């Protein structure tokens, strides 16, 4: 046993929608953390990396920021969610439950909208309010406020961009659209249909799973881009196996080939570091309803400033109908404001969702997620379910995917009804996949319950 230092953590009060704080000193057993520290070396040794490469690919002190927060304090954060406390929830990739305060704020905003629509929009969507929110979200992405607008989700952001962007050199029949296989099915279907409607050749790149190195992913993309390639769409975190792609190197490759790079950040925003400046991407889309536990129908679209002139104003938009003065809004949200206004009550609640992680700190959140997924990864080695998520430390974080040796639908149903464990999964052309996504409100006990349920159904 070890006593942990006193740490001030945020508690969101649903009664008055304000951030309050508590200070608590407690103790927590470190047997599982000791197991992690011992086991991470074993995991790395299982790969083909040398000891030097191993050290370079594993983040330094992955537990350093999370061990200053006790188990009781993490439990207090979980208690802020409306999530059924009896559930062990591992499907944040599907939907991240919101906090009570977020839901209350959303209801109050909806109530205000219906009480006096014009007054609600005029007072809450004036230039100062919109600039303030754009500043806050831009700070998460590492960009300027003029480069962001708000959407109903990452998928909506991709569709909004694709349908409204004016290419400086119009697309020609035979131009190539390159998409990575492990986008969501909705994204894959959209881009395939969109490209075909414009006479483009649609190329789907299938990366090995599990990936063994960043170089393997970069080599595959290098081979997949040619002189006809115009657009590249990649996920920052892959939907199917949870692999973190080396997007910085991929976007640099695209820029070198004069290919427009679009990064889908659906499963990364709030879980891992996201800096569009560091990525060097042309376009980024993200959702606030997964690892940020924000309201449904809230997302963000980033477009690099050099491309803003190619984004037209939406004529006949809701902003024009309501006679809102968008001229003083930041550039991109002024051009494409319809999702922002159509989901106005949800965006009123967004700052509360951001506040929880801002007060914890990005490093603490990332370390906690890494700690939990590391523990689960070690435990999964005892199962007869091959791991599809890469081994190298820099290539995974918040998601683990396992190849199911039976119907994943039946497996998920069994875990839910027998152990009150919620997991995600899907069927692919290579077989069924069980996908486990980890968030700060999970616990070691949740993971132990998951493992007991899986062993029972697999070995029973």
mmCIF file of N, CA, C and O in Angstrom, residues 1-7 24-33 66-75 444:
data_model
loop_
_atom_site.group_PDB
_atom_site.id
_atom_site.type_symbol
_atom_site.label_atom_id
_atom_site.label_comp_id
_atom_site.label_asym_id
_atom_site.label_seq_id
_atom_site.Cartn_x
_atom_site.Cartn_y
_atom_site.Cartn_z
ATOM 1 N N UNK A 1 0.850 -1.195 0.000
ATOM 2 C CA UNK A 1 0.000 0.000 0.000
ATOM 3 C C UNK A 1 0.884 1.243 0.000
ATOM 4 O O UNK A 1 1.942 1.276 0.599
ATOM 5 N N UNK A 2 0.397 2.271 -0.678
ATOM 6 C CA UNK A 2 1.140 3.525 -0.692
ATOM 7 C C UNK A 2 0.140 4.667 -0.625
ATOM 8 O O UNK A 2 -0.932 4.612 -1.222
ATOM 9 N N UNK A 3 0.465 5.679 0.152
ATOM 10 C CA UNK A 3 -0.413 6.840 0.254
ATOM 11 C C UNK A 3 -0.120 7.795 -0.894
ATOM 12 O O UNK A 3 1.030 8.134 -1.150
ATOM 13 N N UNK A 4 -1.181 8.209 -1.560
ATOM 14 C CA UNK A 4 -1.041 9.097 -2.701
ATOM 15 C C UNK A 4 -1.201 10.543 -2.272
ATOM 16 O O UNK A 4 -1.923 10.847 -1.329
ATOM 17 N N UNK A 5 -0.554 11.412 -2.984
ATOM 18 C CA UNK A 5 -0.579 12.824 -2.639
ATOM 19 C C UNK A 5 -1.985 13.408 -2.801
ATOM 20 O O UNK A 5 -2.805 12.913 -3.559
ATOM 21 N N UNK A 6 -2.251 14.457 -2.037
ATOM 22 C CA UNK A 6 -3.528 15.149 -2.152
ATOM 23 C C UNK A 6 -3.621 15.802 -3.523
ATOM 24 O O UNK A 6 -2.689 16.422 -3.988
ATOM 25 N N UNK A 7 -4.768 15.632 -4.168
ATOM 26 C CA UNK A 7 -4.946 16.191 -5.516
ATOM 27 C C UNK A 7 -6.323 16.841 -5.599
ATOM 28 O O UNK A 7 -7.315 16.264 -5.177
ATOM 29 N N UNK A 24 -9.099 15.401 -1.501
ATOM 30 C CA UNK A 24 -9.227 14.154 -0.765
ATOM 31 C C UNK A 24 -7.890 13.439 -0.747
ATOM 32 O O UNK A 24 -7.225 13.330 -1.761
ATOM 33 N N UNK A 25 -7.514 12.935 0.401
ATOM 34 C CA UNK A 25 -6.304 12.133 0.522
ATOM 35 C C UNK A 25 -6.724 10.714 0.836
ATOM 36 O O UNK A 25 -7.528 10.484 1.723
ATOM 37 N N UNK A 26 -6.231 9.775 0.066
ATOM 38 C CA UNK A 26 -6.612 8.386 0.286
ATOM 39 C C UNK A 26 -5.473 7.479 -0.132
ATOM 40 O O UNK A 26 -4.436 7.930 -0.590
ATOM 41 N N UNK A 27 -5.666 6.179 0.034
ATOM 42 C CA UNK A 27 -4.625 5.223 -0.332
ATOM 43 C C UNK A 27 -5.191 4.228 -1.324
ATOM 44 O O UNK A 27 -6.387 4.004 -1.410
ATOM 45 N N UNK A 28 -4.331 3.608 -2.101
ATOM 46 C CA UNK A 28 -4.772 2.613 -3.076
ATOM 47 C C UNK A 28 -3.701 1.554 -3.215
ATOM 48 O O UNK A 28 -2.513 1.845 -3.207
ATOM 49 N N UNK A 29 -4.122 0.299 -3.340
ATOM 50 C CA UNK A 29 -3.171 -0.790 -3.517
ATOM 51 C C UNK A 29 -2.551 -0.691 -4.900
ATOM 52 O O UNK A 29 -3.237 -0.407 -5.874
ATOM 53 N N UNK A 30 -1.251 -0.945 -4.963
ATOM 54 C CA UNK A 30 -0.554 -0.797 -6.232
ATOM 55 C C UNK A 30 -0.190 -2.136 -6.855
ATOM 56 O O UNK A 30 0.629 -2.193 -7.755
ATOM 57 N N UNK A 31 -0.775 -3.221 -6.408
ATOM 58 C CA UNK A 31 -0.398 -4.522 -6.942
ATOM 59 C C UNK A 31 -0.631 -4.589 -8.452
ATOM 60 O O UNK A 31 0.174 -5.142 -9.186
ATOM 61 N N UNK A 32 -1.721 -4.030 -8.915
ATOM 62 C CA UNK A 32 -1.991 -4.053 -10.350
ATOM 63 C C UNK A 32 -1.033 -3.157 -11.095
ATOM 64 O O UNK A 32 -0.586 -3.474 -12.202
ATOM 65 N N UNK A 33 -0.694 -2.011 -10.516
ATOM 66 C CA UNK A 33 0.265 -1.124 -11.186
ATOM 67 C C UNK A 33 1.647 -1.766 -11.233
ATOM 68 O O UNK A 33 2.393 -1.603 -12.194
ATOM 69 N N UNK A 66 -1.036 9.402 -13.730
ATOM 70 C CA UNK A 66 -2.282 8.838 -13.230
ATOM 71 C C UNK A 66 -2.170 8.380 -11.785
ATOM 72 O O UNK A 66 -3.166 8.318 -11.075
ATOM 73 N N UNK A 67 -0.966 8.060 -11.303
ATOM 74 C CA UNK A 67 -0.834 7.542 -9.944
ATOM 75 C C UNK A 67 -1.002 8.618 -8.888
ATOM 76 O O UNK A 67 -1.110 8.309 -7.709
ATOM 77 N N UNK A 68 -1.023 9.883 -9.282
ATOM 78 C CA UNK A 68 -1.265 10.949 -8.314
ATOM 79 C C UNK A 68 -2.746 11.111 -8.016
ATOM 80 O O UNK A 68 -3.134 11.932 -7.195
ATOM 81 N N UNK A 69 -3.574 10.321 -8.688
ATOM 82 C CA UNK A 69 -5.025 10.348 -8.477
ATOM 83 C C UNK A 69 -5.434 8.993 -7.928
ATOM 84 O O UNK A 69 -5.118 7.962 -8.506
ATOM 85 N N UNK A 70 -6.143 8.965 -6.810
ATOM 86 C CA UNK A 70 -6.506 7.711 -6.172
ATOM 87 C C UNK A 70 -7.692 7.055 -6.854
ATOM 88 O O UNK A 70 -8.445 7.690 -7.600
ATOM 89 N N UNK A 71 -7.875 5.772 -6.557
ATOM 90 C CA UNK A 71 -9.022 5.043 -7.099
ATOM 91 C C UNK A 71 -10.327 5.683 -6.654
ATOM 92 O O UNK A 71 -11.299 5.752 -7.412
ATOM 93 N N UNK A 72 -10.366 6.154 -5.415
ATOM 94 C CA UNK A 72 -11.580 6.794 -4.917
ATOM 95 C C UNK A 72 -11.899 8.067 -5.698
ATOM 96 O O UNK A 72 -13.059 8.398 -5.952
ATOM 97 N N UNK A 73 -10.866 8.797 -6.079
ATOM 98 C CA UNK A 73 -11.088 10.018 -6.831
ATOM 99 C C UNK A 73 -11.560 9.731 -8.260
ATOM 100 O O UNK A 73 -12.408 10.428 -8.798
ATOM 101 N N UNK A 74 -11.001 8.674 -8.878
ATOM 102 C CA UNK A 74 -11.499 8.278 -10.194
ATOM 103 C C UNK A 74 -12.961 7.852 -10.084
ATOM 104 O O UNK A 74 -13.771 8.132 -10.974
ATOM 105 N N UNK A 75 -13.305 7.160 -9.007
ATOM 106 C CA UNK A 75 -14.692 6.756 -8.798
ATOM 107 C C UNK A 75 -15.605 7.969 -8.646
ATOM 108 O O UNK A 75 -16.760 7.963 -9.096
ATOM 109 N N UNK A 444 -9.953 -1.016 -12.585
ATOM 110 C CA UNK A 444 -9.332 -2.341 -12.645
ATOM 111 C C UNK A 444 -10.372 -3.424 -12.370
ATOM 112 O O UNK A 444 -10.353 -4.493 -12.979
#
